[in-house]
């Protein structure tokens, strides 16, 4: 019997194809960022459109960028745990579409909120508030990175598909149904986004990913195409 028949399949061999490729791309982009952080962030992170660093591809590429080890570890772990289940349920083709719709939706909401902030800064500057110029400059120079927006969309997809599934938080160690867990997460993101607490996180991008994920799953369900078996794989 050939030697290869005795070999166990690798870890990624049991991972759905879209999740597997997303994990690989994110890790490769993170390694490249470790090698040349300035170039990677300025080129592939998402900047406000009036920034000198903004490029048209950034609404897509920022989803594969991460700001540190714990950032990418948490995101990829969450994507793996929930994304594998969702991809197996709705199929690889639909999951790929879903993931990018959520990620782009998250970017659109985030940029929309930034536009409102920029408008407020311009009004303040017109009224003679000089500190508004500094705030506007900071807004233009601050990159947004991470797959969190798309992953929050995956979380709401899981909650819609398995609303009564029990999930346990690490801290505090409490168990809740998936639907209530996602509702609580959304509430936290909304409150922290409005109040400005936990600064440095794109709270409205997370909410945007959830919103677009909910809209797309609802649309597919309404038209009876969520579980279209004819298009499960590439």
JSON list of C-alpha atoms in Angstrom, two decimals:
[
{"chain": "A", "resi": 1, "resn": "UNK", "atom": "CA", "xyz": [0.00, 0.00, 0.00]},
{"chain": "A", "resi": 2, "resn": "UNK", "atom": "CA", "xyz": [1.44, 3.44, -0.91]},
{"chain": "A", "resi": 3, "resn": "UNK", "atom": "CA", "xyz": [2.94, 5.48, 1.89]},
{"chain": "A", "resi": 4, "resn": "UNK", "atom": "CA", "xyz": [0.56, 8.41, 1.45]},
{"chain": "A", "resi": 5, "resn": "UNK", "atom": "CA", "xyz": [-2.39, 6.20, 2.40]},
{"chain": "A", "resi": 6, "resn": "UNK", "atom": "CA", "xyz": [-0.98, 5.94, 5.90]},
{"chain": "A", "resi": 7, "resn": "UNK", "atom": "CA", "xyz": [-0.72, 9.71, 6.31]},
{"chain": "A", "resi": 8, "resn": "UNK", "atom": "CA", "xyz": [-3.35, 11.55, 8.26]},
{"chain": "A", "resi": 9, "resn": "UNK", "atom": "CA", "xyz": [-5.04, 14.46, 6.51]},
{"chain": "A", "resi": 10, "resn": "UNK", "atom": "CA", "xyz": [-3.73, 17.87, 7.48]},
{"chain": "A", "resi": 11, "resn": "UNK", "atom": "CA", "xyz": [-5.60, 20.26, 9.75]},
{"chain": "A", "resi": 12, "resn": "UNK", "atom": "CA", "xyz": [-6.78, 22.51, 6.93]},
{"chain": "A", "resi": 13, "resn": "UNK", "atom": "CA", "xyz": [-8.03, 19.58, 4.85]},
{"chain": "A", "resi": 14, "resn": "UNK", "atom": "CA", "xyz": [-11.20, 19.48, 6.97]},
{"chain": "A", "resi": 15, "resn": "UNK", "atom": "CA", "xyz": [-11.78, 23.23, 6.80]},
{"chain": "A", "resi": 16, "resn": "UNK", "atom": "CA", "xyz": [-14.30, 24.52, 4.22]},
{"chain": "A", "resi": 17, "resn": "UNK", "atom": "CA", "xyz": [-12.54, 26.01, 1.20]},
{"chain": "A", "resi": 18, "resn": "UNK", "atom": "CA", "xyz": [-13.54, 29.67, 1.65]},
{"chain": "A", "resi": 19, "resn": "UNK", "atom": "CA", "xyz": [-12.66, 29.72, 5.35]},
{"chain": "A", "resi": 20, "resn": "UNK", "atom": "CA", "xyz": [-9.37, 27.97, 4.60]},
{"chain": "A", "resi": 21, "resn": "UNK", "atom": "CA", "xyz": [-8.38, 30.52, 1.98]},
{"chain": "A", "resi": 22, "resn": "UNK", "atom": "CA", "xyz": [-9.47, 33.45, 4.14]},
{"chain": "A", "resi": 23, "resn": "UNK", "atom": "CA", "xyz": [-7.32, 32.16, 6.99]},
{"chain": "A", "resi": 24, "resn": "UNK", "atom": "CA", "xyz": [-4.31, 31.73, 4.71]},
{"chain": "A", "resi": 25, "resn": "UNK", "atom": "CA", "xyz": [-4.64, 35.17, 3.11]},
{"chain": "A", "resi": 26, "resn": "UNK", "atom": "CA", "xyz": [-5.06, 36.91, 6.47]},
{"chain": "A", "resi": 27, "resn": "UNK", "atom": "CA", "xyz": [-2.00, 35.19, 7.92]},
{"chain": "A", "resi": 28, "resn": "UNK", "atom": "CA", "xyz": [0.12, 36.00, 4.85]},
{"chain": "A", "resi": 29, "resn": "UNK", "atom": "CA", "xyz": [-0.95, 39.64, 4.99]},
{"chain": "A", "resi": 30, "resn": "UNK", "atom": "CA", "xyz": [-0.13, 39.76, 8.70]},
{"chain": "A", "resi": 31, "resn": "UNK", "atom": "CA", "xyz": [3.36, 38.33, 8.10]},
{"chain": "A", "resi": 32, "resn": "UNK", "atom": "CA", "xyz": [3.91, 40.89, 5.36]},
{"chain": "A", "resi": 33, "resn": "UNK", "atom": "CA", "xyz": [2.81, 43.60, 7.79]},
{"chain": "A", "resi": 34, "resn": "UNK", "atom": "CA", "xyz": [5.37, 42.41, 10.32]},
{"chain": "A", "resi": 35, "resn": "UNK", "atom": "CA", "xyz": [8.05, 42.75, 7.64]},
{"chain": "A", "resi": 36, "resn": "UNK", "atom": "CA", "xyz": [7.04, 46.24, 6.45]},
{"chain": "A", "resi": 37, "resn": "UNK", "atom": "CA", "xyz": [4.28, 47.70, 8.58]},
{"chain": "A", "resi": 38, "resn": "UNK", "atom": "CA", "xyz": [4.42, 51.23, 7.21]},
{"chain": "A", "resi": 39, "resn": "UNK", "atom": "CA", "xyz": [4.00, 50.16, 3.59]},
{"chain": "A", "resi": 40, "resn": "UNK", "atom": "CA", "xyz": [1.31, 47.56, 4.28]},
{"chain": "A", "resi": 41, "resn": "UNK", "atom": "CA", "xyz": [-0.85, 49.78, 6.50]},
{"chain": "A", "resi": 42, "resn": "UNK", "atom": "CA", "xyz": [-0.56, 52.87, 4.30]},
{"chain": "A", "resi": 43, "resn": "UNK", "atom": "CA", "xyz": [-1.30, 50.85, 1.15]},
{"chain": "A", "resi": 44, "resn": "UNK", "atom": "CA", "xyz": [-3.90, 48.33, 2.26]},
{"chain": "A", "resi": 45, "resn": "UNK", "atom": "CA", "xyz": [-5.50, 49.82, 5.38]},
{"chain": "A", "resi": 46, "resn": "UNK", "atom": "CA", "xyz": [-8.71, 51.81, 4.92]},
{"chain": "A", "resi": 47, "resn": "UNK", "atom": "CA", "xyz": [-8.29, 55.59, 4.97]},
{"chain": "A", "resi": 48, "resn": "UNK", "atom": "CA", "xyz": [-10.89, 58.31, 4.69]},
{"chain": "A", "resi": 49, "resn": "UNK", "atom": "CA", "xyz": [-11.40, 59.25, 1.01]},
{"chain": "A", "resi": 50, "resn": "UNK", "atom": "CA", "xyz": [-9.91, 62.75, 1.41]},
{"chain": "A", "resi": 51, "resn": "UNK", "atom": "CA", "xyz": [-6.72, 61.33, 2.88]},
{"chain": "A", "resi": 52, "resn": "UNK", "atom": "CA", "xyz": [-3.58, 61.32, 0.75]},
{"chain": "A", "resi": 53, "resn": "UNK", "atom": "CA", "xyz": [-3.24, 57.62, 1.60]},
{"chain": "A", "resi": 54, "resn": "UNK", "atom": "CA", "xyz": [-6.67, 56.57, 0.33]},
{"chain": "A", "resi": 55, "resn": "UNK", "atom": "CA", "xyz": [-6.73, 54.08, -2.55]},
{"chain": "A", "resi": 56, "resn": "UNK", "atom": "CA", "xyz": [-9.78, 52.67, -4.30]},
{"chain": "A", "resi": 57, "resn": "UNK", "atom": "CA", "xyz": [-8.99, 49.07, -3.32]},
{"chain": "A", "resi": 58, "resn": "UNK", "atom": "CA", "xyz": [-8.78, 49.72, 0.43]},
{"chain": "A", "resi": 59, "resn": "UNK", "atom": "CA", "xyz": [-12.46, 48.95, 1.23]},
{"chain": "A", "resi": 60, "resn": "UNK", "atom": "CA", "xyz": [-11.60, 45.36, 0.23]},
{"chain": "A", "resi": 61, "resn": "UNK", "atom": "CA", "xyz": [-7.99, 44.99, 1.35]},
{"chain": "A", "resi": 62, "resn": "UNK", "atom": "CA", "xyz": [-8.51, 46.41, 4.85]},
{"chain": "A", "resi": 63, "resn": "UNK", "atom": "CA", "xyz": [-10.46, 43.22, 5.65]},
{"chain": "A", "resi": 64, "resn": "UNK", "atom": "CA", "xyz": [-7.21, 41.25, 5.42]},
{"chain": "A", "resi": 65, "resn": "UNK", "atom": "CA", "xyz": [-5.12, 43.59, 7.56]},
{"chain": "A", "resi": 66, "resn": "UNK", "atom": "CA", "xyz": [-4.63, 43.39, 11.32]},
{"chain": "A", "resi": 67, "resn": "UNK", "atom": "CA", "xyz": [-2.96, 45.62, 13.87]},
{"chain": "A", "resi": 68, "resn": "UNK", "atom": "CA", "xyz": [-1.34, 43.01, 16.09]},
{"chain": "A", "resi": 69, "resn": "UNK", "atom": "CA", "xyz": [-1.06, 39.37, 17.11]},
{"chain": "A", "resi": 70, "resn": "UNK", "atom": "CA", "xyz": [-4.06, 39.34, 19.47]},
{"chain": "A", "resi": 71, "resn": "UNK", "atom": "CA", "xyz": [-6.16, 41.19, 16.91]},
{"chain": "A", "resi": 72, "resn": "UNK", "atom": "CA", "xyz": [-5.63, 38.60, 14.19]},
{"chain": "A", "resi": 73, "resn": "UNK", "atom": "CA", "xyz": [-5.77, 35.68, 16.63]},
{"chain": "A", "resi": 74, "resn": "UNK", "atom": "CA", "xyz": [-9.18, 36.66, 17.99]},
{"chain": "A", "resi": 75, "resn": "UNK", "atom": "CA", "xyz": [-10.59, 37.43, 14.55]},
{"chain": "A", "resi": 76, "resn": "UNK", "atom": "CA", "xyz": [-9.33, 34.24, 12.91]},
{"chain": "A", "resi": 77, "resn": "UNK", "atom": "CA", "xyz": [-10.44, 32.09, 15.85]},
{"chain": "A", "resi": 78, "resn": "UNK", "atom": "CA", "xyz": [-13.93, 33.58, 15.68]},
{"chain": "A", "resi": 79, "resn": "UNK", "atom": "CA", "xyz": [-14.03, 33.22, 11.89]},
{"chain": "A", "resi": 80, "resn": "UNK", "atom": "CA", "xyz": [-12.97, 29.59, 12.16]},
{"chain": "A", "resi": 81, "resn": "UNK", "atom": "CA", "xyz": [-15.42, 28.63, 14.91]},
{"chain": "A", "resi": 82, "resn": "UNK", "atom": "CA", "xyz": [-18.51, 30.23, 13.41]},
{"chain": "A", "resi": 83, "resn": "UNK", "atom": "CA", "xyz": [-17.56, 30.58, 9.76]},
{"chain": "A", "resi": 84, "resn": "UNK", "atom": "CA", "xyz": [-17.00, 26.86, 9.21]},
{"chain": "A", "resi": 85, "resn": "UNK", "atom": "CA", "xyz": [-20.52, 26.11, 10.40]},
{"chain": "A", "resi": 86, "resn": "UNK", "atom": "CA", "xyz": [-22.12, 28.86, 8.32]},
{"chain": "A", "resi": 87, "resn": "UNK", "atom": "CA", "xyz": [-20.19, 27.95, 5.16]},
{"chain": "A", "resi": 88, "resn": "UNK", "atom": "CA", "xyz": [-21.18, 24.29, 5.45]},
{"chain": "A", "resi": 89, "resn": "UNK", "atom": "CA", "xyz": [-24.81, 25.32, 5.85]},
{"chain": "A", "resi": 90, "resn": "UNK", "atom": "CA", "xyz": [-25.18, 27.81, 3.00]},
{"chain": "A", "resi": 91, "resn": "UNK", "atom": "CA", "xyz": [-22.41, 26.58, 0.70]},
{"chain": "A", "resi": 92, "resn": "UNK", "atom": "CA", "xyz": [-19.05, 27.98, -0.32]},
{"chain": "A", "resi": 93, "resn": "UNK", "atom": "CA", "xyz": [-20.27, 30.24, -3.11]},
{"chain": "A", "resi": 94, "resn": "UNK", "atom": "CA", "xyz": [-22.92, 31.93, -1.00]},
{"chain": "A", "resi": 95, "resn": "UNK", "atom": "CA", "xyz": [-20.59, 32.24, 1.97]},
{"chain": "A", "resi": 96, "resn": "UNK", "atom": "CA", "xyz": [-17.97, 34.00, -0.14]},
{"chain": "A", "resi": 97, "resn": "UNK", "atom": "CA", "xyz": [-20.57, 36.47, -1.38]},
{"chain": "A", "resi": 98, "resn": "UNK", "atom": "CA", "xyz": [-21.91, 36.90, 2.15]},
{"chain": "A", "resi": 99, "resn": "UNK", "atom": "CA", "xyz": [-18.48, 37.54, 3.65]},
{"chain": "A", "resi": 100, "resn": "UNK", "atom": "CA", "xyz": [-17.58, 40.28, 1.19]},
{"chain": "A", "resi": 101, "resn": "UNK", "atom": "CA", "xyz": [-21.01, 41.90, 1.35]},
{"chain": "A", "resi": 102, "resn": "UNK", "atom": "CA", "xyz": [-20.64, 42.13, 5.13]},
{"chain": "A", "resi": 103, "resn": "UNK", "atom": "CA", "xyz": [-17.08, 43.43, 4.90]},
{"chain": "A", "resi": 104, "resn": "UNK", "atom": "CA", "xyz": [-17.92, 46.05, 2.28]},
{"chain": "A", "resi": 105, "resn": "UNK", "atom": "CA", "xyz": [-21.08, 46.99, 4.16]},
{"chain": "A", "resi": 106, "resn": "UNK", "atom": "CA", "xyz": [-19.03, 47.48, 7.30]},
{"chain": "A", "resi": 107, "resn": "UNK", "atom": "CA", "xyz": [-16.61, 49.73, 5.41]},
{"chain": "A", "resi": 108, "resn": "UNK", "atom": "CA", "xyz": [-19.51, 51.76, 3.94]},
{"chain": "A", "resi": 109, "resn": "UNK", "atom": "CA", "xyz": [-21.10, 52.35, 7.35]},
{"chain": "A", "resi": 110, "resn": "UNK", "atom": "CA", "xyz": [-17.74, 53.22, 8.89]},
{"chain": "A", "resi": 111, "resn": "UNK", "atom": "CA", "xyz": [-16.94, 55.73, 6.14]},
{"chain": "A", "resi": 112, "resn": "UNK", "atom": "CA", "xyz": [-20.45, 57.14, 6.43]},
{"chain": "A", "resi": 113, "resn": "UNK", "atom": "CA", "xyz": [-19.95, 57.79, 10.15]},
{"chain": "A", "resi": 114, "resn": "UNK", "atom": "CA", "xyz": [-16.57, 59.35, 9.39]},
{"chain": "A", "resi": 115, "resn": "UNK", "atom": "CA", "xyz": [-18.23, 61.63, 6.84]},
{"chain": "A", "resi": 116, "resn": "UNK", "atom": "CA", "xyz": [-20.64, 62.84, 9.52]},
{"chain": "A", "resi": 117, "resn": "UNK", "atom": "CA", "xyz": [-17.71, 63.45, 11.86]},
{"chain": "A", "resi": 118, "resn": "UNK", "atom": "CA", "xyz": [-15.79, 65.31, 9.16]},
{"chain": "A", "resi": 119, "resn": "UNK", "atom": "CA", "xyz": [-18.83, 67.49, 8.45]},
{"chain": "A", "resi": 120, "resn": "UNK", "atom": "CA", "xyz": [-19.10, 68.32, 12.15]},
{"chain": "A", "resi": 121, "resn": "UNK", "atom": "CA", "xyz": [-15.39, 69.21, 12.29]},
{"chain": "A", "resi": 122, "resn": "UNK", "atom": "CA", "xyz": [-15.77, 71.52, 9.27]},
{"chain": "A", "resi": 123, "resn": "UNK", "atom": "CA", "xyz": [-18.70, 73.30, 10.93]},
{"chain": "A", "resi": 124, "resn": "UNK", "atom": "CA", "xyz": [-16.70, 73.72, 14.13]},
{"chain": "A", "resi": 125, "resn": "UNK", "atom": "CA", "xyz": [-13.75, 75.06, 12.16]},
{"chain": "A", "resi": 126, "resn": "UNK", "atom": "CA", "xyz": [-16.03, 77.58, 10.42]},
{"chain": "A", "resi": 127, "resn": "UNK", "atom": "CA", "xyz": [-17.12, 78.73, 13.88]},
{"chain": "A", "resi": 128, "resn": "UNK", "atom": "CA", "xyz": [-13.50, 79.33, 14.88]},
{"chain": "A", "resi": 129, "resn": "UNK", "atom": "CA", "xyz": [-12.85, 76.14, 16.85]},
{"chain": "A", "resi": 130, "resn": "UNK", "atom": "CA", "xyz": [-9.22, 75.57, 15.88]},
{"chain": "A", "resi": 131, "resn": "UNK", "atom": "CA", "xyz": [-8.98, 72.19, 17.58]},
{"chain": "A", "resi": 132, "resn": "UNK", "atom": "CA", "xyz": [-11.39, 70.87, 14.94]},
{"chain": "A", "resi": 133, "resn": "UNK", "atom": "CA", "xyz": [-8.60, 71.13, 12.35]},
{"chain": "A", "resi": 134, "resn": "UNK", "atom": "CA", "xyz": [-6.48, 68.74, 14.42]},
{"chain": "A", "resi": 135, "resn": "UNK", "atom": "CA", "xyz": [-9.39, 66.34, 14.84]},
{"chain": "A", "resi": 136, "resn": "UNK", "atom": "CA", "xyz": [-10.08, 66.36, 11.10]},
{"chain": "A", "resi": 137, "resn": "UNK", "atom": "CA", "xyz": [-6.41, 65.75, 10.32]},
{"chain": "A", "resi": 138, "resn": "UNK", "atom": "CA", "xyz": [-6.39, 62.82, 12.73]},
{"chain": "A", "resi": 139, "resn": "UNK", "atom": "CA", "xyz": [-9.49, 61.39, 11.08]},
{"chain": "A", "resi": 140, "resn": "UNK", "atom": "CA", "xyz": [-7.82, 61.50, 7.66]},
{"chain": "A", "resi": 141, "resn": "UNK", "atom": "CA", "xyz": [-4.59, 59.92, 8.90]},
{"chain": "A", "resi": 142, "resn": "UNK", "atom": "CA", "xyz": [-6.08, 57.12, 10.98]},
{"chain": "A", "resi": 143, "resn": "UNK", "atom": "CA", "xyz": [-6.28, 53.77, 9.14]},
{"chain": "A", "resi": 144, "resn": "UNK", "atom": "CA", "xyz": [-8.94, 51.15, 9.76]},
{"chain": "A", "resi": 145, "resn": "UNK", "atom": "CA", "xyz": [-7.81, 47.53, 9.61]},
{"chain": "A", "resi": 146, "resn": "UNK", "atom": "CA", "xyz": [-9.30, 44.16, 10.43]},
{"chain": "A", "resi": 147, "resn": "UNK", "atom": "CA", "xyz": [-11.81, 41.53, 9.39]},
{"chain": "A", "resi": 148, "resn": "UNK", "atom": "CA", "xyz": [-14.10, 42.32, 12.32]},
{"chain": "A", "resi": 149, "resn": "UNK", "atom": "CA", "xyz": [-16.88, 43.87, 10.23]},
{"chain": "A", "resi": 150, "resn": "UNK", "atom": "CA", "xyz": [-17.21, 40.79, 8.03]},
{"chain": "A", "resi": 151, "resn": "UNK", "atom": "CA", "xyz": [-16.85, 38.49, 11.05]},
{"chain": "A", "resi": 152, "resn": "UNK", "atom": "CA", "xyz": [-19.64, 40.26, 12.92]},
{"chain": "A", "resi": 153, "resn": "UNK", "atom": "CA", "xyz": [-21.74, 39.53, 9.86]},
{"chain": "A", "resi": 154, "resn": "UNK", "atom": "CA", "xyz": [-20.78, 35.86, 10.18]},
{"chain": "A", "resi": 155, "resn": "UNK", "atom": "CA", "xyz": [-21.81, 35.96, 13.85]},
{"chain": "A", "resi": 156, "resn": "UNK", "atom": "CA", "xyz": [-25.28, 37.25, 13.04]},
{"chain": "A", "resi": 157, "resn": "UNK", "atom": "CA", "xyz": [-25.60, 34.64, 10.27]},
{"chain": "A", "resi": 158, "resn": "UNK", "atom": "CA", "xyz": [-24.84, 31.94, 12.84]},
{"chain": "A", "resi": 159, "resn": "UNK", "atom": "CA", "xyz": [-27.39, 33.42, 15.23]},
{"chain": "A", "resi": 160, "resn": "UNK", "atom": "CA", "xyz": [-30.04, 33.50, 12.49]},
{"chain": "A", "resi": 161, "resn": "UNK", "atom": "CA", "xyz": [-29.31, 29.92, 11.44]},
{"chain": "A", "resi": 162, "resn": "UNK", "atom": "CA", "xyz": [-28.97, 28.53, 14.98]},
{"chain": "A", "resi": 163, "resn": "UNK", "atom": "CA", "xyz": [-30.80, 31.00, 17.24]},
{"chain": "A", "resi": 164, "resn": "UNK", "atom": "CA", "xyz": [-31.17, 28.59, 20.17]},
{"chain": "A", "resi": 165, "resn": "UNK", "atom": "CA", "xyz": [-27.62, 27.26, 20.07]},
{"chain": "A", "resi": 166, "resn": "UNK", "atom": "CA", "xyz": [-25.94, 27.73, 23.46]},
{"chain": "A", "resi": 167, "resn": "UNK", "atom": "CA", "xyz": [-22.73, 29.77, 23.58]},
{"chain": "A", "resi": 168, "resn": "UNK", "atom": "CA", "xyz": [-20.50, 30.29, 26.62]},
{"chain": "A", "resi": 169, "resn": "UNK", "atom": "CA", "xyz": [-18.41, 33.40, 27.16]},
{"chain": "A", "resi": 170, "resn": "UNK", "atom": "CA", "xyz": [-14.90, 33.08, 28.54]},
{"chain": "A", "resi": 171, "resn": "UNK", "atom": "CA", "xyz": [-15.43, 36.10, 30.78]},
{"chain": "A", "resi": 172, "resn": "UNK", "atom": "CA", "xyz": [-17.81, 36.21, 32.45]},
{"chain": "A", "resi": 173, "resn": "UNK", "atom": "CA", "xyz": [-18.38, 32.43, 32.09]},
{"chain": "A", "resi": 174, "resn": "UNK", "atom": "CA", "xyz": [-22.10, 32.60, 31.30]},
{"chain": "A", "resi": 175, "resn": "UNK", "atom": "CA", "xyz": [-24.10, 30.65, 28.73]},
{"chain": "A", "resi": 176, "resn": "UNK", "atom": "CA", "xyz": [-26.63, 32.31, 26.45]},
{"chain": "A", "resi": 177, "resn": "UNK", "atom": "CA", "xyz": [-28.48, 31.41, 23.30]},
{"chain": "A", "resi": 178, "resn": "UNK", "atom": "CA", "xyz": [-26.82, 32.62, 20.10]},
{"chain": "A", "resi": 179, "resn": "UNK", "atom": "CA", "xyz": [-29.61, 35.11, 19.37]},
{"chain": "A", "resi": 180, "resn": "UNK", "atom": "CA", "xyz": [-29.26, 36.81, 22.75]},
{"chain": "A", "resi": 181, "resn": "UNK", "atom": "CA", "xyz": [-25.47, 36.76, 22.58]},
{"chain": "A", "resi": 182, "resn": "UNK", "atom": "CA", "xyz": [-25.53, 38.62, 19.25]},
{"chain": "A", "resi": 183, "resn": "UNK", "atom": "CA", "xyz": [-28.16, 41.08, 20.50]},
{"chain": "A", "resi": 184, "resn": "UNK", "atom": "CA", "xyz": [-25.97, 41.87, 23.51]},
{"chain": "A", "resi": 185, "resn": "UNK", "atom": "CA", "xyz": [-22.89, 42.28, 21.31]},
{"chain": "A", "resi": 186, "resn": "UNK", "atom": "CA", "xyz": [-24.80, 44.64, 19.02]},
{"chain": "A", "resi": 187, "resn": "UNK", "atom": "CA", "xyz": [-26.02, 46.66, 22.01]},
{"chain": "A", "resi": 188, "resn": "UNK", "atom": "CA", "xyz": [-22.49, 46.97, 23.39]},
{"chain": "A", "resi": 189, "resn": "UNK", "atom": "CA", "xyz": [-21.14, 48.09, 20.02]},
{"chain": "A", "resi": 190, "resn": "UNK", "atom": "CA", "xyz": [-23.91, 50.67, 19.65]},
{"chain": "A", "resi": 191, "resn": "UNK", "atom": "CA", "xyz": [-23.43, 52.10, 23.15]},
{"chain": "A", "resi": 192, "resn": "UNK", "atom": "CA", "xyz": [-19.63, 52.22, 22.92]},
{"chain": "A", "resi": 193, "resn": "UNK", "atom": "CA", "xyz": [-19.82, 53.70, 19.43]},
{"chain": "A", "resi": 194, "resn": "UNK", "atom": "CA", "xyz": [-22.17, 56.50, 20.49]},
{"chain": "A", "resi": 195, "resn": "UNK", "atom": "CA", "xyz": [-20.41, 57.27, 23.77]},
{"chain": "A", "resi": 196, "resn": "UNK", "atom": "CA", "xyz": [-16.90, 56.99, 22.34]},
{"chain": "A", "resi": 197, "resn": "UNK", "atom": "CA", "xyz": [-15.76, 54.50, 24.96]},
{"chain": "A", "resi": 198, "resn": "UNK", "atom": "CA", "xyz": [-13.27, 51.79, 23.98]},
{"chain": "A", "resi": 199, "resn": "UNK", "atom": "CA", "xyz": [-11.74, 54.30, 21.57]},
{"chain": "A", "resi": 200, "resn": "UNK", "atom": "CA", "xyz": [-9.62, 52.88, 18.76]},
{"chain": "A", "resi": 201, "resn": "UNK", "atom": "CA", "xyz": [-12.23, 50.34, 17.68]},
{"chain": "A", "resi": 202, "resn": "UNK", "atom": "CA", "xyz": [-14.46, 50.76, 14.64]},
{"chain": "A", "resi": 203, "resn": "UNK", "atom": "CA", "xyz": [-17.72, 50.07, 16.46]},
{"chain": "A", "resi": 204, "resn": "UNK", "atom": "CA", "xyz": [-19.95, 51.24, 13.63]},
{"chain": "A", "resi": 205, "resn": "UNK", "atom": "CA", "xyz": [-18.06, 49.03, 11.18]},
{"chain": "A", "resi": 206, "resn": "UNK", "atom": "CA", "xyz": [-18.99, 46.07, 13.39]},
{"chain": "A", "resi": 207, "resn": "UNK", "atom": "CA", "xyz": [-22.61, 47.19, 13.39]},
{"chain": "A", "resi": 208, "resn": "UNK", "atom": "CA", "xyz": [-22.46, 47.69, 9.62]},
{"chain": "A", "resi": 209, "resn": "UNK", "atom": "CA", "xyz": [-21.26, 44.13, 9.12]},
{"chain": "A", "resi": 210, "resn": "UNK", "atom": "CA", "xyz": [-24.09, 42.85, 11.29]},
{"chain": "A", "resi": 211, "resn": "UNK", "atom": "CA", "xyz": [-26.66, 45.00, 9.49]},
{"chain": "A", "resi": 212, "resn": "UNK", "atom": "CA", "xyz": [-25.64, 43.88, 6.01]},
{"chain": "A", "resi": 213, "resn": "UNK", "atom": "CA", "xyz": [-25.38, 40.27, 7.18]},
{"chain": "A", "resi": 214, "resn": "UNK", "atom": "CA", "xyz": [-28.91, 40.41, 8.56]},
{"chain": "A", "resi": 215, "resn": "UNK", "atom": "CA", "xyz": [-30.24, 42.05, 5.39]},
{"chain": "A", "resi": 216, "resn": "UNK", "atom": "CA", "xyz": [-28.64, 39.48, 3.10]},
{"chain": "A", "resi": 217, "resn": "UNK", "atom": "CA", "xyz": [-29.73, 36.43, 5.11]},
{"chain": "A", "resi": 218, "resn": "UNK", "atom": "CA", "xyz": [-33.25, 37.89, 5.33]},
{"chain": "A", "resi": 219, "resn": "UNK", "atom": "CA", "xyz": [-33.29, 38.52, 1.57]},
{"chain": "A", "resi": 220, "resn": "UNK", "atom": "CA", "xyz": [-32.17, 34.97, 0.77]},
{"chain": "A", "resi": 221, "resn": "UNK", "atom": "CA", "xyz": [-34.72, 33.51, 3.15]},
{"chain": "A", "resi": 222, "resn": "UNK", "atom": "CA", "xyz": [-37.52, 35.61, 1.70]},
{"chain": "A", "resi": 223, "resn": "UNK", "atom": "CA", "xyz": [-36.71, 34.39, -1.81]},
{"chain": "A", "resi": 224, "resn": "UNK", "atom": "CA", "xyz": [-36.13, 30.79, -0.72]},
{"chain": "A", "resi": 225, "resn": "UNK", "atom": "CA", "xyz": [-32.51, 30.72, -1.89]},
{"chain": "A", "resi": 226, "resn": "UNK", "atom": "CA", "xyz": [-30.63, 30.51, 1.40]},
{"chain": "A", "resi": 227, "resn": "UNK", "atom": "CA", "xyz": [-30.13, 26.76, 1.09]},
{"chain": "A", "resi": 228, "resn": "UNK", "atom": "CA", "xyz": [-29.88, 26.49, -2.69]},
{"chain": "A", "resi": 229, "resn": "UNK", "atom": "CA", "xyz": [-28.10, 23.16, -3.04]},
{"chain": "A", "resi": 230, "resn": "UNK", "atom": "CA", "xyz": [-27.42, 23.71, -6.73]},
{"chain": "A", "resi": 231, "resn": "UNK", "atom": "CA", "xyz": [-24.84, 26.35, -5.95]},
{"chain": "A", "resi": 232, "resn": "UNK", "atom": "CA", "xyz": [-23.17, 25.01, -2.85]},
{"chain": "A", "resi": 233, "resn": "UNK", "atom": "CA", "xyz": [-19.65, 24.70, -4.26]},
{"chain": "A", "resi": 234, "resn": "UNK", "atom": "CA", "xyz": [-17.43, 26.23, -6.89]}
]
